[in-house]
mmCIF file of C-alpha atoms in Angstrom:
data_model
loop_
_atom_site.group_PDB
_atom_site.id
_atom_site.type_symbol
_atom_site.label_atom_id
_atom_site.label_comp_id
_atom_site.label_asym_id
_atom_site.label_seq_id
_atom_site.Cartn_x
_atom_site.Cartn_y
_atom_site.Cartn_z
ATOM 1 C CA MET A 1 179.211 76.752 51.487
ATOM 2 C CA PRO A 2 178.826 73.357 50.374
ATOM 3 C CA SER A 3 175.875 71.643 52.067
ATOM 4 C CA THR A 4 175.282 67.878 50.323
ATOM 5 C CA PRO A 5 174.499 65.724 53.601
ATOM 6 C CA GLY A 6 177.097 63.167 53.361
ATOM 7 C CA THR A 7 179.703 65.403 51.587
ATOM 8 C CA LEU A 8 183.041 66.648 52.670
ATOM 9 C CA PRO A 9 183.426 70.388 50.862
ATOM 10 C CA PRO A 10 187.271 69.959 49.177
ATOM 11 C CA LYS A 11 187.969 73.145 51.543
ATOM 12 C CA ALA A 12 187.196 71.489 55.010
ATOM 13 C CA ALA A 13 189.174 69.024 53.985
ATOM 14 C CA ARG A 14 192.014 70.046 52.693
ATOM 15 C CA LEU A 15 192.205 72.723 55.987
ATOM 16 C CA LEU A 16 190.981 69.615 58.427
ATOM 17 C CA ALA A 17 195.115 67.781 57.187
ATOM 18 C CA ALA A 18 196.819 71.248 57.387
ATOM 19 C CA ALA A 19 195.317 71.150 61.577
ATOM 20 C CA GLY A 20 196.011 67.061 61.293
ATOM 21 C CA GLU A 21 199.859 68.137 60.349
ATOM 22 C CA LEU A 22 200.455 71.008 62.811
ATOM 23 C CA LEU A 23 198.456 68.901 65.070
ATOM 24 C CA LEU A 24 201.017 66.390 65.045
ATOM 25 C CA ALA A 25 204.044 68.260 64.724
ATOM 26 C CA ARG A 26 203.098 71.027 68.021
ATOM 27 C CA GLY A 27 200.181 69.570 69.680
ATOM 28 C CA SER A 28 197.641 71.540 70.663
ATOM 29 C CA LYS A 29 198.577 75.023 71.868
ATOM 30 C CA GLY A 30 200.724 75.546 68.753
ATOM 31 C CA VAL A 31 197.613 74.969 66.791
ATOM 32 C CA THR A 32 196.558 78.143 65.588
ATOM 33 C CA ILE A 33 193.226 79.373 63.399
ATOM 34 C CA ALA A 34 195.959 82.034 61.637
ATOM 35 C CA GLU A 35 197.971 79.112 61.156
ATOM 36 C CA VAL A 36 195.538 76.725 59.347
ATOM 37 C CA ALA A 37 194.537 79.170 57.692
ATOM 38 C CA ARG A 38 197.472 79.675 55.954
ATOM 39 C CA LYS A 39 199.655 75.774 55.615
ATOM 40 C CA GLY A 40 195.498 75.184 53.538
ATOM 41 C CA HIS A 41 195.750 78.339 51.493
ATOM 42 C CA THR A 42 192.516 80.312 52.500
ATOM 43 C CA GLY A 43 192.178 82.956 54.737
ATOM 44 C CA LYS A 44 191.197 83.097 58.524
ATOM 45 C CA GLY A 45 187.095 83.760 57.614
ATOM 46 C CA THR A 46 187.719 80.908 55.637
ATOM 47 C CA VAL A 47 187.918 78.504 58.425
ATOM 48 C CA TYR A 48 185.498 79.845 60.090
ATOM 49 C CA LEU A 49 183.214 78.841 58.369
ATOM 50 C CA TYR A 50 183.376 75.178 59.046
ATOM 51 C CA TRP A 51 184.240 75.840 62.326
ATOM 52 C CA LYS A 52 183.437 78.218 65.206
ATOM 53 C CA THR A 53 186.319 77.240 67.339
ATOM 54 C CA LYS A 54 190.246 75.916 67.686
ATOM 55 C CA GLU A 55 188.428 72.886 69.950
ATOM 56 C CA ASP A 56 186.234 72.534 67.076
ATOM 57 C CA LEU A 57 188.611 71.708 64.340
ATOM 58 C CA LEU A 58 190.828 69.574 66.001
ATOM 59 C CA LEU A 59 187.940 67.838 67.910
ATOM 60 C CA ASP A 60 186.833 66.955 63.982
ATOM 61 C CA LEU A 61 190.210 65.329 63.075
ATOM 62 C CA MET A 62 190.057 62.811 66.225
ATOM 63 C CA CYS A 63 186.194 62.180 65.677
ATOM 64 C CA ARG A 64 187.509 61.220 62.060
ATOM 65 C CA ASP A 65 190.362 58.982 63.754
ATOM 66 C CA PHE A 66 188.095 57.416 65.808
ATOM 67 C CA LEU A 67 185.396 56.398 63.034
ATOM 68 C CA ASP A 68 188.274 55.080 60.077
ATOM 69 C CA LEU A 69 189.280 52.255 63.066
ATOM 70 C CA ALA A 70 185.454 52.106 63.376
ATOM 71 C CA GLY A 71 185.705 51.618 59.216
ATOM 72 C CA GLU A 72 188.206 49.333 59.298
ATOM 73 C CA LEU A 73 187.412 47.353 62.278
ATOM 74 C CA THR A 74 183.740 46.282 60.520
ATOM 75 C CA ASP A 75 185.450 45.998 56.804
ATOM 76 C CA LEU A 76 187.852 43.000 58.585
ATOM 77 C CA LEU A 77 184.598 41.878 60.552
ATOM 78 C CA ALA A 78 183.103 41.787 57.678
ATOM 79 C CA GLY A 79 184.808 39.984 55.575
ATOM 80 C CA ASP A 80 186.304 37.209 58.624
ATOM 81 C CA HIS A 81 183.530 36.368 60.975
ATOM 82 C CA GLU A 82 186.847 33.964 62.334
ATOM 83 C CA LEU A 83 188.379 37.390 63.000
ATOM 84 C CA ILE A 84 185.063 38.022 66.443
ATOM 85 C CA ARG A 85 186.947 35.284 68.926
ATOM 86 C CA PRO A 86 188.295 37.071 71.342
ATOM 87 C CA SER A 87 192.204 36.136 71.068
ATOM 88 C CA ARG A 88 191.981 37.064 66.981
ATOM 89 C CA LEU A 89 189.831 40.844 67.763
ATOM 90 C CA CYS A 90 192.478 41.601 71.157
ATOM 91 C CA PRO A 91 195.051 41.354 69.804
ATOM 92 C CA THR A 92 193.338 43.677 66.024
ATOM 93 C CA LEU A 93 192.169 46.535 68.043
ATOM 94 C CA LEU A 94 195.327 46.913 69.522
ATOM 95 C CA ASP A 95 197.342 47.213 66.451
ATOM 96 C CA LEU A 96 194.229 49.155 65.445
ATOM 97 C CA ALA A 97 194.690 51.704 67.796
ATOM 98 C CA ARG A 98 197.935 52.245 67.469
ATOM 99 C CA ALA A 99 198.104 52.874 64.017
ATOM 100 C CA HIS A 100 196.077 55.738 65.072
ATOM 101 C CA PRO A 101 197.449 58.590 66.851
ATOM 102 C CA TYR A 102 194.442 60.863 67.495
ATOM 103 C CA VAL A 103 192.639 57.646 69.270
ATOM 104 C CA ASP A 104 196.240 57.035 70.856
ATOM 105 C CA ALA A 105 196.740 60.232 72.038
ATOM 106 C CA LEU A 106 192.630 60.716 73.999
ATOM 107 C CA ARG A 107 192.498 56.715 75.561
ATOM 108 C CA SER A 108 195.838 58.009 77.473
ATOM 109 C CA ASN A 109 194.734 61.482 78.218
ATOM 110 C CA ASP A 110 197.833 62.894 75.814
ATOM 111 C CA ALA A 111 196.779 67.067 77.298
ATOM 112 C CA GLU A 112 200.675 67.614 76.078
ATOM 113 C CA LEU A 113 199.151 66.530 71.980
ATOM 114 C CA LEU A 114 195.125 67.449 73.142
ATOM 115 C CA GLY A 115 195.212 70.025 75.154
ATOM 116 C CA VAL A 116 191.781 71.413 77.403
ATOM 117 C CA LEU A 117 190.512 68.220 73.946
ATOM 118 C CA THR A 118 190.624 66.093 76.654
ATOM 119 C CA THR A 119 189.607 67.456 79.313
ATOM 120 C CA ASP A 120 185.455 67.827 77.107
ATOM 121 C CA ASP A 121 182.487 66.004 77.666
ATOM 122 C CA ARG A 122 182.354 65.732 73.620
ATOM 123 C CA SER A 123 185.706 63.355 73.954
ATOM 124 C CA ALA A 124 184.011 61.643 76.855
ATOM 125 C CA THR A 125 181.476 60.807 75.148
ATOM 126 C CA LEU A 126 183.913 59.627 71.547
ATOM 127 C CA LEU A 127 185.731 57.826 73.598
ATOM 128 C CA ASP A 128 183.158 56.234 75.307
ATOM 129 C CA ALA A 129 181.166 55.661 71.833
ATOM 130 C CA LEU A 130 184.366 54.418 69.780
ATOM 131 C CA GLY A 131 187.105 54.008 71.933
ATOM 132 C CA PRO A 132 188.207 50.506 71.768
ATOM 133 C CA ASP A 133 188.486 49.660 76.032
ATOM 134 C CA ALA A 134 184.624 50.949 75.430
ATOM 135 C CA LEU A 135 184.450 48.466 71.989
ATOM 136 C CA VAL A 136 186.225 45.762 73.577
ATOM 137 C CA ARG A 137 183.278 46.738 76.745
ATOM 138 C CA ARG A 138 180.652 46.366 74.194
ATOM 139 C CA ILE A 139 181.382 42.908 72.418
ATOM 140 C CA LEU A 140 182.037 41.129 75.638
ATOM 141 C CA PRO A 141 178.557 40.185 76.453
ATOM 142 C CA ILE A 142 178.256 39.159 72.372
ATOM 143 C CA TRP A 143 181.227 36.799 73.154
ATOM 144 C CA ARG A 144 178.490 35.213 76.070
ATOM 145 C CA THR A 145 175.380 34.868 74.399
ATOM 146 C CA HIS A 146 177.928 33.111 71.176
ATOM 147 C CA LEU A 147 180.067 30.514 73.305
ATOM 148 C CA LEU A 148 182.828 32.911 73.236
ATOM 149 C CA ALA A 149 184.049 33.252 76.622
ATOM 150 C CA ARG A 150 182.732 32.053 80.064
ATOM 151 C CA THR A 151 179.679 33.374 82.115
ATOM 152 C CA ASP A 152 181.167 31.828 85.215
ATOM 153 C CA TRP A 153 182.100 35.358 86.032
ATOM 154 C CA THR A 154 179.484 38.179 86.897
ATOM 155 C CA VAL A 155 180.222 41.369 83.527
ATOM 156 C CA ALA A 156 180.894 43.361 85.784
ATOM 157 C CA ASP A 157 183.954 41.015 86.956
ATOM 158 C CA GLN A 158 184.328 39.898 83.430
ATOM 159 C CA THR A 159 184.668 43.599 82.585
ATOM 160 C CA MET A 160 187.197 44.787 84.949
ATOM 161 C CA ALA A 161 189.235 42.042 84.840
ATOM 162 C CA VAL A 162 189.443 42.700 80.424
ATOM 163 C CA ASN A 163 189.515 45.968 81.299
ATOM 164 C CA TYR A 164 192.953 45.510 82.452
ATOM 165 C CA LEU A 165 194.595 43.047 80.694
ATOM 166 C CA PHE A 166 193.730 45.602 77.022
ATOM 167 C CA SER A 167 194.861 48.563 78.479
ATOM 168 C CA GLY A 168 197.765 47.714 80.268
ATOM 169 C CA VAL A 169 199.463 45.831 76.953
ATOM 170 C CA MET A 170 198.089 49.634 75.333
ATOM 171 C CA THR A 171 199.740 51.451 77.348
ATOM 172 C CA SER A 172 203.292 48.210 78.101
ATOM 173 C CA THR A 173 203.026 48.728 74.821
ATOM 174 C CA SER A 174 203.417 52.348 74.225
ATOM 175 C CA ASP A 175 206.345 53.277 71.341
ATOM 176 C CA ALA A 176 208.142 50.004 71.631
ATOM 177 C CA PRO A 177 209.360 48.293 69.090
ATOM 178 C CA LEU A 178 207.492 45.850 65.605
ATOM 179 C CA GLU A 179 209.283 43.304 67.410
ATOM 180 C CA GLU A 180 207.644 43.778 70.814
ATOM 181 C CA VAL A 181 204.588 44.992 69.421
ATOM 182 C CA ARG A 182 204.525 41.548 68.193
ATOM 183 C CA ALA A 183 205.469 39.806 70.936
ATOM 184 C CA ALA A 184 203.484 41.240 73.377
ATOM 185 C CA ASN A 185 200.064 40.679 71.181
ATOM 186 C CA ARG A 186 201.097 37.220 70.522
ATOM 187 C CA VAL A 187 201.053 36.971 74.262
ATOM 188 C CA ALA A 188 197.743 38.880 74.624
ATOM 189 C CA ALA A 189 196.205 36.968 72.931
ATOM 190 C CA ALA A 190 196.829 34.063 74.337
ATOM 191 C CA ALA A 191 195.421 36.383 77.696
ATOM 192 C CA PHE A 192 192.562 36.546 76.885
ATOM 193 C CA THR A 193 192.236 32.965 75.961
ATOM 194 C CA ALA A 194 193.241 32.270 79.618
ATOM 195 C CA LEU A 195 190.137 34.795 80.961
ATOM 196 C CA LEU A 196 187.591 34.288 79.330
ATOM 197 C CA GLY A 197 187.714 30.603 78.551
ATOM 198 C CA PRO A 198 188.148 28.288 76.128
ATOM 199 C CA GLU A 199 186.154 29.510 72.255
ATOM 200 C CA GLU A 200 183.723 26.840 72.316
ATOM 201 C CA ALA A 201 181.449 29.092 68.988
ATOM 202 C CA GLY A 202 180.982 27.001 66.376
ATOM 203 C CA PRO A 203 180.520 28.783 63.232
ATOM 204 C CA LYS A 204 175.944 29.492 63.189
ATOM 205 C CA GLU A 205 177.308 31.353 67.319
ATOM 206 C CA LEU A 206 180.387 32.922 64.682
ATOM 207 C CA ARG A 207 178.438 34.543 62.453
ATOM 208 C CA ALA A 208 175.980 35.234 65.399
ATOM 209 C CA ALA A 209 178.447 37.101 67.212
ATOM 210 C CA ALA A 210 180.078 39.094 64.260
ATOM 211 C CA GLU A 211 177.105 40.482 63.652
ATOM 212 C CA GLY A 212 175.906 42.074 66.411
ATOM 213 C CA ALA A 213 178.989 43.019 66.856
ATOM 214 C CA LEU A 214 178.944 45.105 63.396
ATOM 215 C CA GLY A 215 175.609 46.118 64.510
ATOM 216 C CA ALA A 216 177.229 47.411 67.600
ATOM 217 C CA LEU A 217 179.744 49.266 65.929
ATOM 218 C CA ALA A 218 177.179 50.667 63.657
ATOM 219 C CA GLU A 219 175.220 52.237 66.165
ATOM 220 C CA GLN A 220 178.752 54.022 67.526
ATOM 221 C CA ARG A 221 179.501 55.098 64.568
ATOM 222 C CA VAL A 222 176.365 57.272 64.958
ATOM 223 C CA THR A 223 176.983 58.803 67.850
ATOM 224 C CA VAL A 224 180.989 59.342 66.372
ATOM 225 C CA THR A 225 179.534 61.426 63.033
ATOM 226 C CA ASN A 226 176.835 63.484 64.930
ATOM 227 C CA LEU A 227 179.666 65.212 67.166
ATOM 228 C CA LEU A 228 181.202 65.729 63.737
ATOM 229 C CA SER A 229 180.931 69.944 62.625
ATOM 230 C CA GLN A 230 181.666 68.608 59.242
ATOM 231 C CA PRO A 231 179.661 65.573 57.794
ATOM 232 C CA VAL A 232 181.183 62.427 56.986
ATOM 233 C CA PRO A 233 182.884 62.047 53.204
ATOM 234 C CA VAL A 234 180.986 59.436 51.327
#
């Protein structure tokens, strides 16, 4: 089996794709190693060369979805420091989370799709590292430091309020039509500004805040990468 650091063996990539199609179509209970092998045009033994259990295989799918979200956010933020503003970052995160099925499923505790993985300790680590709600919690102190959030609340109370708002928008727009989602994002942008206060940061503060958020993202991506059975492709 190829073991070059940072690369994903072609057979493993094909099996992951097969598992993803089966998982979205049938849910975790409907996925078997035999079906993954058949759909990936290999034998069962080949699947077990890469993953010890079905849960390890499906966890890799989930991790990669979270890593993809983090990678997309990293690219957006690196290219536009203005995106660090709460009124822009929160709606962007909402859109990214909706576009990633396993991110959305895990944060909503979708046991029908993910099965026992909703209670797996590794899933909890994944959600705490790169879940959209967790990312907002991690970035909140950065906002406070760089004139993007009020500081007359305690961090704990402010974090709780932000979590309620973010989770509420995510839940209320689940499976909503596009126009409703767009309307919700507009309201959410204004609501985050009302909650966190005026965004008084200038270019210097925005750059520092964006760099701080990028550093936090990079750190948490390492945490999630370490959960993978197979390495992230370069």
